[in-house]
Coordinates of C-alpha atoms and ligand atoms in Angstrom, one line a residue:
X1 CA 59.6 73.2 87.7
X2 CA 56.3 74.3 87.7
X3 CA 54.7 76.5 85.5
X4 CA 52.9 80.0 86.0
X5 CA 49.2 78.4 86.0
X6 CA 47.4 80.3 83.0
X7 CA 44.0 81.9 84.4
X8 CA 40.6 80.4 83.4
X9 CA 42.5 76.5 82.7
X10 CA 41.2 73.4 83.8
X11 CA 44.1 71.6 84.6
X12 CA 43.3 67.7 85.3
X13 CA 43.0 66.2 87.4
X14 CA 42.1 69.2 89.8
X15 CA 42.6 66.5 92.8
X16 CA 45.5 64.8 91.9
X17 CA 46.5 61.2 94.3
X18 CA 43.9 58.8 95.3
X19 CA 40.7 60.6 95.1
X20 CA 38.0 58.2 93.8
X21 CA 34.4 57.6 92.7
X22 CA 33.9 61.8 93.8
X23 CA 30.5 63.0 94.5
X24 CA 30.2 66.9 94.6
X25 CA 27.3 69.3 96.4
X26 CA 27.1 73.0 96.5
X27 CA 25.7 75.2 99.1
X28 CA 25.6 78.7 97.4
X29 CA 29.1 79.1 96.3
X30 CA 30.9 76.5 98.6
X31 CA 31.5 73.1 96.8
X32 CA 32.3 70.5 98.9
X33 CA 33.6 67.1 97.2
X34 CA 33.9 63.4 99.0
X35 CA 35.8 60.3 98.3
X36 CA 36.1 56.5 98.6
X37 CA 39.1 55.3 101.5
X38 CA 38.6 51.6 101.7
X39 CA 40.9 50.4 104.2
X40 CA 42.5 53.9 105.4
X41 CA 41.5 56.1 108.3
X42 CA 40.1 58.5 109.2
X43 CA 37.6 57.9 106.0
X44 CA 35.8 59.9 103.2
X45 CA 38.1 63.1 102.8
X46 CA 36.2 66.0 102.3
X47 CA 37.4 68.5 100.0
X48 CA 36.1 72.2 99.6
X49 CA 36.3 75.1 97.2
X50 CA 35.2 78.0 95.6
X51 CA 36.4 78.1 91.9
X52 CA 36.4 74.5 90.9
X53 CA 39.6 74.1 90.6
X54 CA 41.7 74.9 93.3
X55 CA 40.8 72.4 95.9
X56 CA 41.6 72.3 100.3
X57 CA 41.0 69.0 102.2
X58 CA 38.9 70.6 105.3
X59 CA 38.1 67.5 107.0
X60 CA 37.0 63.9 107.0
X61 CA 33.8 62.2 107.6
X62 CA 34.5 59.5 109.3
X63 CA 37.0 59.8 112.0
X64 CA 35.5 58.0 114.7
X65 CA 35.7 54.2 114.7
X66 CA 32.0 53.9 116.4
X67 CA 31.5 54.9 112.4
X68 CA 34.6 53.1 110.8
X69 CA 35.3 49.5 111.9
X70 CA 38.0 48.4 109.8
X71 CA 39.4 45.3 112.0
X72 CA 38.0 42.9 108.8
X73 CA 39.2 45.2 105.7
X74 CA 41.1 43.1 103.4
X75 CA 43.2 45.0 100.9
X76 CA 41.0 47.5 98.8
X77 CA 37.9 46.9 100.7
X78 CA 36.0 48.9 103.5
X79 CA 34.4 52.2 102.4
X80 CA 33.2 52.3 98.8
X81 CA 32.0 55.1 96.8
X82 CA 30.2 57.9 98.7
X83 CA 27.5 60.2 97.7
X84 CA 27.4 63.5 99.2
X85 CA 24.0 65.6 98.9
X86 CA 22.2 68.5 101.0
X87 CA 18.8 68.6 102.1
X88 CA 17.1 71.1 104.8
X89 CA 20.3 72.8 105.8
X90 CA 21.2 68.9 106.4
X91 CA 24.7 67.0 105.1
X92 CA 23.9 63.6 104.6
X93 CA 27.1 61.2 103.0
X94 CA 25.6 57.9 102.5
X95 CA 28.7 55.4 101.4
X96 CA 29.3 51.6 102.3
X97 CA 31.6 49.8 104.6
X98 CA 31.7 46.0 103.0
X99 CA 33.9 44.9 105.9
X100 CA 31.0 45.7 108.7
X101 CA 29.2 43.4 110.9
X102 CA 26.8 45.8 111.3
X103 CA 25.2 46.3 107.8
X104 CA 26.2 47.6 104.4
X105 CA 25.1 51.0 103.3
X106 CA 24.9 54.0 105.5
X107 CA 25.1 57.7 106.0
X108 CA 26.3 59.8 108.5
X109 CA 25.0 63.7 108.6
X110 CA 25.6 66.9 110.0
X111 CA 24.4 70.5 109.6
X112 CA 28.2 71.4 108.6
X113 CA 30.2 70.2 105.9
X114 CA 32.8 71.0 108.6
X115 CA 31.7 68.0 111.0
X116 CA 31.3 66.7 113.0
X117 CA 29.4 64.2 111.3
X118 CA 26.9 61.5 113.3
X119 CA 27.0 58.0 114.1
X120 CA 25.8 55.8 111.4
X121 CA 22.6 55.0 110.4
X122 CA 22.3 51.6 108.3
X123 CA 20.1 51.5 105.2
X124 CA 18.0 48.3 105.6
X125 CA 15.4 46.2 103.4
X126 CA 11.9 47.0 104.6
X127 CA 12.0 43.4 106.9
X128 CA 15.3 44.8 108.9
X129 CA 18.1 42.6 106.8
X130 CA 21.2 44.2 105.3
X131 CA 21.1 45.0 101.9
X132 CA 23.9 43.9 99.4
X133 CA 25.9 46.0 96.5
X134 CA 28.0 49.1 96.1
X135 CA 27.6 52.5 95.6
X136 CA 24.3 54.2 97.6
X137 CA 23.0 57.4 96.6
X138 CA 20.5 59.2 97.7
X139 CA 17.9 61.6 96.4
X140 CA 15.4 64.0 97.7
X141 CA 12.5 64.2 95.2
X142 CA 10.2 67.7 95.5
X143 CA 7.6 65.8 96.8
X144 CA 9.3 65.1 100.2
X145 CA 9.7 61.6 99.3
X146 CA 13.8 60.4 99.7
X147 CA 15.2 57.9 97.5
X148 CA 17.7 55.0 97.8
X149 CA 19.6 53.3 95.0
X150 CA 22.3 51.0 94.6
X151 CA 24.0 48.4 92.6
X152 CA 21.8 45.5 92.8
X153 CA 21.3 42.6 90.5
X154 CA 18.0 40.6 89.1
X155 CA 17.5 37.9 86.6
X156 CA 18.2 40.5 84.0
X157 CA 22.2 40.8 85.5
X158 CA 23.1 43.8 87.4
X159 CA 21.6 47.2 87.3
X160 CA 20.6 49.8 89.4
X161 CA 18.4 49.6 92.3
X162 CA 16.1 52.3 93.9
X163 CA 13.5 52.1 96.8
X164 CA 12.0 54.8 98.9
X165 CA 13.4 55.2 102.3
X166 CA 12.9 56.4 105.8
X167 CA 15.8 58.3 106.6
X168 CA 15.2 58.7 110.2
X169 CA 15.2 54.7 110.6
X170 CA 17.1 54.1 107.3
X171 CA 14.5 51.1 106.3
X172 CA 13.2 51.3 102.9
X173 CA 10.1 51.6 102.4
X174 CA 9.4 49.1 99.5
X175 CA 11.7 46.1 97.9
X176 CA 14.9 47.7 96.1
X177 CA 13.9 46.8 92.4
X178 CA 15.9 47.3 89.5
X179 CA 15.0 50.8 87.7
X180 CA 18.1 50.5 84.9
X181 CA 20.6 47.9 83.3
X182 CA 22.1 50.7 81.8
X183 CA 23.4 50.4 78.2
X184 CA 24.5 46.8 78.2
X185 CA 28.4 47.8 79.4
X186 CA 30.0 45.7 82.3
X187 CA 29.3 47.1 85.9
X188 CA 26.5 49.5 85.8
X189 CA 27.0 51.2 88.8
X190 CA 27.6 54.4 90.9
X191 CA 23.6 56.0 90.2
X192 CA 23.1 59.5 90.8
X193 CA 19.6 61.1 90.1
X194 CA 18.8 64.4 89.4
X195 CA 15.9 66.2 88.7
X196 CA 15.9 68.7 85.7
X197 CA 13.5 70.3 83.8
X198 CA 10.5 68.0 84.4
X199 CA 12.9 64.7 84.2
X200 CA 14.3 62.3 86.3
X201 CA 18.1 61.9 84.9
X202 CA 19.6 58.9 86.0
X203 CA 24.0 59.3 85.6
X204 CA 25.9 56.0 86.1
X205 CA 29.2 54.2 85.4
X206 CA 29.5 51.2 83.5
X207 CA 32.5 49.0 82.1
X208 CA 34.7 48.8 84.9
X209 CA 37.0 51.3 87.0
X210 CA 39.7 50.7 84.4
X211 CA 40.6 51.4 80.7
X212 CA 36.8 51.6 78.7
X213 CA 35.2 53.0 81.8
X214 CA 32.5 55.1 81.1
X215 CA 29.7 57.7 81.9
X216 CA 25.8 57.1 81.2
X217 CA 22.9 58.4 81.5
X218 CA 18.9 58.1 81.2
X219 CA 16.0 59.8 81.8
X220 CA 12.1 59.4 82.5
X221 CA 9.4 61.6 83.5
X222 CA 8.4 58.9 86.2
X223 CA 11.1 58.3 89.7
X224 CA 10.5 54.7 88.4
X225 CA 11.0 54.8 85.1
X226 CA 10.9 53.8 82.5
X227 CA 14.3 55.5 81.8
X228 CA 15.1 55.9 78.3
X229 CA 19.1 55.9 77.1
X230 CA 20.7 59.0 75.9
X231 CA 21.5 58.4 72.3
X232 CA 24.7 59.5 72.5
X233 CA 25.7 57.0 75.6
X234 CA 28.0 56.8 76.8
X235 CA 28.3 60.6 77.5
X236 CA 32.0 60.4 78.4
X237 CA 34.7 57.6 77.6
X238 CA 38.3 57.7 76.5
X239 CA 39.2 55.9 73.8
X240 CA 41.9 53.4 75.4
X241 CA 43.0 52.5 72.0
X242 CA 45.3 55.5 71.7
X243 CA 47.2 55.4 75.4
X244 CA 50.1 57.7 75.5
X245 CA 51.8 57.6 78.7
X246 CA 51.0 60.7 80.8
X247 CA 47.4 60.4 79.2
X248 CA 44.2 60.4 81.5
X249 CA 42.1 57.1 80.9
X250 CA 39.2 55.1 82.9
X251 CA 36.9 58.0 82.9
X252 CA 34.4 57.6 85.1
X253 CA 32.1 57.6 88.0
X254 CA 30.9 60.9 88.2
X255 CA 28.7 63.2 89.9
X256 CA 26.2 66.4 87.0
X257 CA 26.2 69.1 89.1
X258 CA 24.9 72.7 88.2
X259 CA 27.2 76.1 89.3
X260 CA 25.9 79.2 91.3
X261 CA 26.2 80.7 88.1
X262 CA 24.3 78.3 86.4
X263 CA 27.0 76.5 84.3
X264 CA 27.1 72.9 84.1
X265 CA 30.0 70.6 85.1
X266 CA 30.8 67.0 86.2
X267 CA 33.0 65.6 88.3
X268 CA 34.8 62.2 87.5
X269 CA 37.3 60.1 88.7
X270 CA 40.5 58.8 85.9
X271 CA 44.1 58.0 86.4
X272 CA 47.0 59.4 84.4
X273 CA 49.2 56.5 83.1
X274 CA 52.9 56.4 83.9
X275 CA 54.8 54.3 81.3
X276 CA 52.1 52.5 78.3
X277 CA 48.9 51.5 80.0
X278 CA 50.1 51.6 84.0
X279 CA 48.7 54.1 86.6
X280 CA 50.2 53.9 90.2
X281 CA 48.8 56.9 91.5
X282 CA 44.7 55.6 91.6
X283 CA 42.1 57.3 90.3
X284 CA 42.1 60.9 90.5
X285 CA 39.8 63.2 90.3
X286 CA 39.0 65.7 87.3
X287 CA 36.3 68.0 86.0
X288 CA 34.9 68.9 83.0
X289 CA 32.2 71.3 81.6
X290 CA 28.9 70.0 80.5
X291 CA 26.2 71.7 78.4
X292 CA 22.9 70.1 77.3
X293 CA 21.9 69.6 73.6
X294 CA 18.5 70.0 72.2
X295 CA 17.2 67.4 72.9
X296 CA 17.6 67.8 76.8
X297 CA 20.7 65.6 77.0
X298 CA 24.1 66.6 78.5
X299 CA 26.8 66.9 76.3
X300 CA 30.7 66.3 78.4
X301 CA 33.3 68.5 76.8
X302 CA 31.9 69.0 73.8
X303 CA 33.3 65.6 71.9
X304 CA 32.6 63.3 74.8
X305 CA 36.3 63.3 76.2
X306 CA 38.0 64.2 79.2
X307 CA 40.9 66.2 78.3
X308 CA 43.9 67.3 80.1
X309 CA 43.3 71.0 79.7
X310 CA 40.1 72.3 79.3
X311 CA 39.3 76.5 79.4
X312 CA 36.8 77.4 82.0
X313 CA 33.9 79.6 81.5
X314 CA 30.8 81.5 83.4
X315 CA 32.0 82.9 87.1
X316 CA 35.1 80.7 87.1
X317 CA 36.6 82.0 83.4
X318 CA 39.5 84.3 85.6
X319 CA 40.0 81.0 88.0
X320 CA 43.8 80.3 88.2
X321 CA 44.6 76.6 89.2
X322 CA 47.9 76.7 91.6
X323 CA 49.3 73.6 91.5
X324 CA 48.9 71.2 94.5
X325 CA 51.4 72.4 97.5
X326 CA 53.7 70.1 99.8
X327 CA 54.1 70.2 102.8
X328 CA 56.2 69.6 106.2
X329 CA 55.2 67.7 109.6
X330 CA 57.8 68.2 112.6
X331 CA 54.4 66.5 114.7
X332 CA 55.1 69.5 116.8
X333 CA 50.7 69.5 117.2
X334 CA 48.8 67.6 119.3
X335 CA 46.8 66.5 117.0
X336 CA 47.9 65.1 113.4
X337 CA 47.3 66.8 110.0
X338 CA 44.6 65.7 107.9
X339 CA 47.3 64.9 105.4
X340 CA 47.6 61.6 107.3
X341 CA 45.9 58.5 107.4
X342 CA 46.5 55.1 109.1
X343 CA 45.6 51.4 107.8
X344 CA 42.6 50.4 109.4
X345 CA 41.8 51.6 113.4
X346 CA 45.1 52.3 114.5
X347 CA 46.5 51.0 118.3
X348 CA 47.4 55.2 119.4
X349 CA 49.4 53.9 121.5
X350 CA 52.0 53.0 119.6
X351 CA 52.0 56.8 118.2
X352 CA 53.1 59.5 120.1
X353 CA 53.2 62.9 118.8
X354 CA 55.1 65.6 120.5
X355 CA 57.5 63.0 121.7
X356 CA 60.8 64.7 121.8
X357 CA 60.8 68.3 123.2
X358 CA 57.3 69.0 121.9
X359 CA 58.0 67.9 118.9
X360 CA 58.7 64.8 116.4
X361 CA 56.5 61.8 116.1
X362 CA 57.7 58.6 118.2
X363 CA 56.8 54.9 116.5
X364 CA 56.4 51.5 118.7
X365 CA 56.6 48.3 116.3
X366 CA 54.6 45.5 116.9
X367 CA 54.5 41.9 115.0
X368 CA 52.3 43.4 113.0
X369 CA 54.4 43.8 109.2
X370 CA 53.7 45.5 106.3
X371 CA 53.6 42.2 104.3
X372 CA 50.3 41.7 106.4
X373 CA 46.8 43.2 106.7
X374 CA 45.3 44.1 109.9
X375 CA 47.1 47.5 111.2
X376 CA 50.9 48.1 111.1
X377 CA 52.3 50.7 112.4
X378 CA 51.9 53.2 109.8
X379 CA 51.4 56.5 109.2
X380 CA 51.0 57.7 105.4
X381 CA 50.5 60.5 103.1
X382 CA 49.2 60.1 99.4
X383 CA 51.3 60.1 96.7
X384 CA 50.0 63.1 94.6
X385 CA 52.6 64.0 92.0
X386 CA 54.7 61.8 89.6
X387 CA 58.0 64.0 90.4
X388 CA 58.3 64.4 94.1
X389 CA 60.7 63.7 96.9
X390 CA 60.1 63.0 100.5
X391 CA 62.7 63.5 103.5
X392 CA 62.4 62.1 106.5
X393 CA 64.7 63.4 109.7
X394 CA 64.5 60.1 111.9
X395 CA 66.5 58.9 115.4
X396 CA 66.6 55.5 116.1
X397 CA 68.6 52.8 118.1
X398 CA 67.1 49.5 117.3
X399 CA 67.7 46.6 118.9
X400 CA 67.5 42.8 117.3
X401 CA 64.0 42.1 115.5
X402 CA 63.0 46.1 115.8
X403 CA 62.4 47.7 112.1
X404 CA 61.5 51.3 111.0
X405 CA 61.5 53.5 108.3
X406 CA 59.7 55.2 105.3
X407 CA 57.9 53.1 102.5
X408 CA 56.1 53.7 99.3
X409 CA 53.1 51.6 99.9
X410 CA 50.4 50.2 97.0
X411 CA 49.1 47.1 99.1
X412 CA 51.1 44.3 101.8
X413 CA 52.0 42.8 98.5
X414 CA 53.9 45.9 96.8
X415 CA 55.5 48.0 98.3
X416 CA 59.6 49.4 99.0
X417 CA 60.7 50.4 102.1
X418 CA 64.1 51.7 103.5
X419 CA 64.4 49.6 106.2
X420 CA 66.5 50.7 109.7
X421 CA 67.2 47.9 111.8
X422 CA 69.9 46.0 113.8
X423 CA 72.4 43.5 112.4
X424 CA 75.2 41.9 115.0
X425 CA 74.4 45.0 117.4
X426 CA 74.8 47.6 114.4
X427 CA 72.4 49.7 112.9
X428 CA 72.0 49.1 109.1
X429 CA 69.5 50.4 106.9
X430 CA 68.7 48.6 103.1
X431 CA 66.0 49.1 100.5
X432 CA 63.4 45.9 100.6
X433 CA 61.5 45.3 97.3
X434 CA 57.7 43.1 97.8
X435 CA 56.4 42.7 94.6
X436 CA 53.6 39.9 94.4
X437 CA 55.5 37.1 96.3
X438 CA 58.7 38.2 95.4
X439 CA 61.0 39.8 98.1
X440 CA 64.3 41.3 97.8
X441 CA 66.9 43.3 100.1
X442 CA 69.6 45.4 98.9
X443 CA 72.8 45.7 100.3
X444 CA 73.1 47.1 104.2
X445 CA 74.4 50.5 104.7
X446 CA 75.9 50.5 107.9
X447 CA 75.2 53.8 110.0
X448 CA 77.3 55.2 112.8
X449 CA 74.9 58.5 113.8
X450 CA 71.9 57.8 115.8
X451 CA 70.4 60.7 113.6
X452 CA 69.9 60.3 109.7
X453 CA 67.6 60.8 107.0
X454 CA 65.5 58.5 104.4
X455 CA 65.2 60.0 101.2
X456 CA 63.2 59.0 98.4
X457 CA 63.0 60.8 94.9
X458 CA 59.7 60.0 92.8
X459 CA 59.8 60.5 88.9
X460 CA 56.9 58.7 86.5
X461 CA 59.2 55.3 86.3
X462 CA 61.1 55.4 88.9
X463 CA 61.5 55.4 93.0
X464 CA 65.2 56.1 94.0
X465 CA 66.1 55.5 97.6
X466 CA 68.8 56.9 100.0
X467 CA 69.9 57.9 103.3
X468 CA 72.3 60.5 104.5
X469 CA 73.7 60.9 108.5
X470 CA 76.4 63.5 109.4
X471 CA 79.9 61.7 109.0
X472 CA 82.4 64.0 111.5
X473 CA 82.5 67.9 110.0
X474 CA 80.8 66.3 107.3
X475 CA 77.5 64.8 105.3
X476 CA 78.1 61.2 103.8
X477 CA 75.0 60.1 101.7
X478 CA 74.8 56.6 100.1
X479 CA 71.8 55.6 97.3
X480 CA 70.4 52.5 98.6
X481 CA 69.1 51.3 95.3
X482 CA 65.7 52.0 93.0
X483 CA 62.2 49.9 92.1
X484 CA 60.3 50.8 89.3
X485 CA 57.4 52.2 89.6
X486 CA 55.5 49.9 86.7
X487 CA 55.2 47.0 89.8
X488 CA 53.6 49.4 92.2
X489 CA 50.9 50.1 89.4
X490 CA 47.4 48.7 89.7
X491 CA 48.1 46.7 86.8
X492 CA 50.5 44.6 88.4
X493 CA 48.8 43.5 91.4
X494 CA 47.5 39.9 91.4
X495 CA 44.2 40.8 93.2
X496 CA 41.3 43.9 93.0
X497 CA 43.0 47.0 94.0
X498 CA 41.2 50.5 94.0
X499 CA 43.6 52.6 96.0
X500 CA 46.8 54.6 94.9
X501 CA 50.4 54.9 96.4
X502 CA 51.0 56.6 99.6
X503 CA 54.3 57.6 101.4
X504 CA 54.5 55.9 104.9
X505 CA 56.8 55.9 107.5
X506 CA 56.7 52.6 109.7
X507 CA 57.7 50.6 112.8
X508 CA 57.3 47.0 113.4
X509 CA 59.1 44.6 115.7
X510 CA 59.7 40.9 116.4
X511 CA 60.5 42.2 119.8
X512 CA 59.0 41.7 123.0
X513 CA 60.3 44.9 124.0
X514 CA 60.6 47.3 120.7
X515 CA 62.3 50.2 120.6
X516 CA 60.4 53.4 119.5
X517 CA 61.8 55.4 116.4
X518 CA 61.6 59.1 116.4
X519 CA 60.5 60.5 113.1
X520 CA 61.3 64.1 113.6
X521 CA 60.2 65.8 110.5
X522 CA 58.4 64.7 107.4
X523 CA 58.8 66.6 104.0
X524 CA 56.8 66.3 100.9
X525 CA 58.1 68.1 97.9
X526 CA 56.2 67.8 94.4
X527 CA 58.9 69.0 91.8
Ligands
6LW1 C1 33.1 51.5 93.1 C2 32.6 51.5 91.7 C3 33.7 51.9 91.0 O1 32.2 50.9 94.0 O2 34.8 51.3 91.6 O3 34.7 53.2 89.4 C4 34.3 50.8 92.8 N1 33.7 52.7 90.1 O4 31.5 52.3 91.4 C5 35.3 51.0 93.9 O5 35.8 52.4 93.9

C-alpha cells in the first residue's frame, strides 16, 4: 500500500521506469523534461511540471517517422541522449539517431513544448559529412553565437567536443575540437554548458552508465577553455561499495538547472537495484538540490550523494509528491495513449483500435517474433513500479502457427510471455521463458472460453503469470508459472542494453492467414 506522501519530500526517483540521460528547461514556471528511447516509438517523451516532483508525460517529440527511421535499430540503439534548451520563444531537442542513414546528431524545434515538433535538421562538419559520437548539446552563448558539443575522441582519448554552429543549416562552423577529457574517469560524456556568473561551467558524465557513474564539472572564463576541474569532482557519485538492494546507484547524466525561484537543482538519471547489484527497471530519473560553495562550485546534496528522500526547499518546500498513477486502456480512442510505444516504425495495419464495438484493440501477427529485431507486433507500456500487476481482457481464436498474448519485455533475448495459441485445433496458453539463448515453455493450459484474461503480478524478484476464463456459473483461474526477475536485469544480458522492462501485449504468426486477437482492456496497477 502506498503511503500518504509527506509534503515538501523529494521522493526518488521522481520519474520512475525507463527515463534516461534527462535534460530539463524551464519556461517561467513550466519545466519540461526529455528522455533517450532507443529503439521505441514514438521517441523522446516529454514530461512537464510545475513543482519538481510530480511529473505528466504531455507528449513526444518524435512521432513522425520522416524524424524517426528505426528500420536499422538493433537492440538498445537508435535515439541517444537528448538535450532540451529554449532560445527566442524557440524549443530546440537536439539528440542522435545512430541507426540513420541520414546523419547522426540532430534537433527538431517548435515554439511549443506541446509540439508539434519539425522535421530534422542534421548537425554536420563544416565540409557537409556526418559527424560521429553521442550525446549533442547545445548552447546559446549571450553573444548570439550557438554552440555544438559532443562526445568526440583525439589522440588524448575521448572527451568533449564543441564547435560553433549554424543552426538554420546545422553545419558547424569550425572543426569539433576537444574542449575537456574530463577528470580521467571512463566515458566522459553527456556535456551540458551553462553560463553563470561570468563562467562557462561545463557538467558531464563519466565512468559508465552503470555502478561508479558519475557527475563532473569544469569551468573557464573563455567558451574554449581552458576548463579548470572542480576540486571536489566528481560532484555526485554513489559509493557502489555499500549496495543494498532497493538502493539507487549509477548516478548520473544530468542536466544544473536554476528554479523560478532561484533555487538550484539537478536532474540525473540512476536505477534502484532489485535483489544485490541488479536493476531491471533502467535508469530512472531523480532530482536533487544543488547549492554552490565559495568558491563558485556546485555542491549536490550537500555530501555529494543522491539519496532516496531528500526535503525540498524555496517555492517547492509545501510540494507533495503523489505517487505515480496506473492506468486502464479499453482502446475505446481513435488514437492511442501516450502511455504506449511500439518497437521501431510499426506496420498500423496490423493495429486496429476501436475494433470491436468502438472499442478494444485488434492484433494481426506476422513472422515477425519477439526473439527477433525489426518490428513485432507489439504494443508496450513501461514497467514503472517494482510491485504491480497488469490484466489483460483478451478474445482470441487462433488457428495453427497464430500466437498472442502479454509479455514482460527487456530485449528479443529476455523476455516471458503468456503465450495463446493453437495445439491439435485447441486453444492453449503457456508461460515461455528467453533468457540469453535459453528457451523454455511451461506446461499448456487448455482454455474452453473464447474470452479470458492474462495476468501478471510484478514484485522486486519475481514475475508471476496466470490466466483466468469463465468456467459455466463460474471463474476457474490457473497460475501458469513465474521467472525471476534477476534474468530480465541489465546485468544479465550478454550485449549493451540501456533500456528498462516494459509490459507488451503481442501477435505474431507463422500463418499465411493470421488470425487477429482482440485485446479488450489493458490494466496497469502499481501496488
Ligand atoms: C548515453 C550516455 C550514457 O549516450 O548512456 O549514461 C548512453 N550515459 O551518455 C546511452 O543512454
Amino acid at each position: 500500500m502506498n503511503k500518504k506522501p509527506e509534503a515538501g519530500i523529494i521522493k526518488n526517483p521522481v520519474i520512475p521506469g525507463f527515463y534516461s540521460d534527462p535534460s530539463l528547461c524551464r519556461d517561467g514556471e513550466d519545466y519540461y523534461a526529455v528522455f533517450s528511447s532507443f529503439e521505441f516509438f514514438p521517441g523522446v517523451p516529454v514530461f512537464h511540471s510545475r513543482d519538481l516532483v510530480n511529473w505528466r508525460q504531455i507528449t513526444y517529440c518524435l512521432s513522425r517517422r520522416s524524424q524517426l527511421e528505426l528500420k536499422d535499430a538493433v537492440t538498445s540503439d537508435g535515439i541517444y541522449a537528448p538535450t532540451l534548451r529554449r532560445h527566442s520563444g524557440t524549443w530546440y531537442m537536439i539528440t542522435s539517431n545512430r541507426c540513420s542513414k541520414e546523419g547522426n546528431h540532430f534537433y527538431v524545434s517548435s515554439p511549443s513544448m506541446s509540439g508539434p515538433f519539425s522535421g530534422p535538421v542534421w548537425i554536420t562538419n563544416p565540409d557537409g559529412s556526418s559527424i560521429d559520437g553521442v550525446d549533442p548539446s547545445l548552447f546559446f552563448d549571450e553573444d548570439g553565437q550557438v554552440y555544438f558539443s559532443c562526445v568526440a575522441w583525439d589522440e588524448h582519448g575521448q572527451g568533449i567536443g564543441q564547435a560553433r554552429v549554424d543552426l538554420q543549416s546545422g553545419r558547424l562552423l569550425e572543426p569539433l575540437h576537444i574542449v575537456w577529457h574530463g577528470t580521467g574517469g571512463t566515458f566522459p560524456e553527456g556535456p551540458h554548458t551553462y553560463r553563470i556568473n561570468g563562467w562557462y561551467y561545463l557538467m558531464i558524465a563519466e565512468g559508465g552508465t552503470e555502478y561508479g557513474h558519475k557527475v563532473s564539472i569544469a569551468r573557464s572564463r573563455k567558451i574554449d577553455g581552458p576548463y579548470e576541474s572542480c576540486p571536489r569532482n566528481p560532484i555526485l557519485t554513489q559509493n557502489y561499495q555499500y549496495v543494498q538492494s532497493g538502493c539507487i546507484q549509477g548516478v548520473g547524466h544530468g542536466d544544473l538547472f536554476e528554479a523560478h525561484d532561484g533555487t538550484w537543482w539537478i536532474i540525473v538519471h540512476g536505477f534502484r537495484t532489485s535483489l544485490g547489484k541488479l536493476h531491471h527497471l533502467g535508469r530512472e530519473t531523480m532530482l536533487a538540490p544543488v547549492s554552490w560553495d565559495a568558491d563558485g562550485w556546485p555542491v549536490v546534496s550537500e555530501n555529494g550523494w543522491l539519496d532516496e528522500t531528500i526535503p525540498l526547499h524555496g517555492a517547492f518546500s509545501e510540494a507533495v509528491q503523489e505517487p505515480v498513477p496506473g492506468f486502464r486502456d479499453d482502446f475505446s480512442d481513435s488514437s492511442l495513449s501516450l502511455n504506449w510505444n511500439f518497437l521501431r516504425n510499426p506496420d498500423l495495419r496490423r493495429y486496429h483500435l476501436q475494433a470491436s464495438r468502438g472499442k478494444g484493440l485488434a492484433l494481426t501477427g506476422t513472422a515477425r517474433f519477439l526473439d527477433q529485431e525489426g518490428s513485432p507486433v507489439w504494443l508496450g507500456t513501461r514497467q514503472r513500479h517494482f510491485d504491480c500487476q497488469v490484466h489483460v481482457n483478451m478474445s482470441f481464436s487462433p488457428g495453427e502457427g497464430d500466437e498472442a498474448g502479454l509479455t514482460v519485455y527487456q530485449t528479443p533475448e529476455h523476455h516471458y510471455d503468456i503465450a495463446v495459441t493453437s495445439e491439435n485445433g485447441k486453444r492453449v496458453c503457456f508461460l515461455r521463458k528467453t533468457v540469453g539463448d535459453i528457451h523454455w515453455e511451461g506446461a499448456r493450459i487448455y482454455i474452453p472460453a473464447e474470452e479470458f484474461m492474462l495476468h501478471i503480478r510484478a514484485s522486486r524478484t519475481e514475475y508471476e503469470f496466470s490466466v483466468s476464463f469463465s468456467e459455466g456459473d463460474g471463474m476457474e483461474a490457473a497460475s501458469l508459472g513465474s521467472g525471476r526477475t534477476q534474468l530480465l536485469s541489465t546485468e544479465a544480458m550478454q550485449y549493451q542494453n540501456f533500456t528498462g522492462t516494459y509490459f507488451a501485449v503481442y501477435a505474431q504468426s507463422a500463418s499465411e492467414q493470421p488470425a487477429p486477437a482482440l485485446f479488450s482492456s489493458f490494466e496497469y496497477c502499481p501496488e
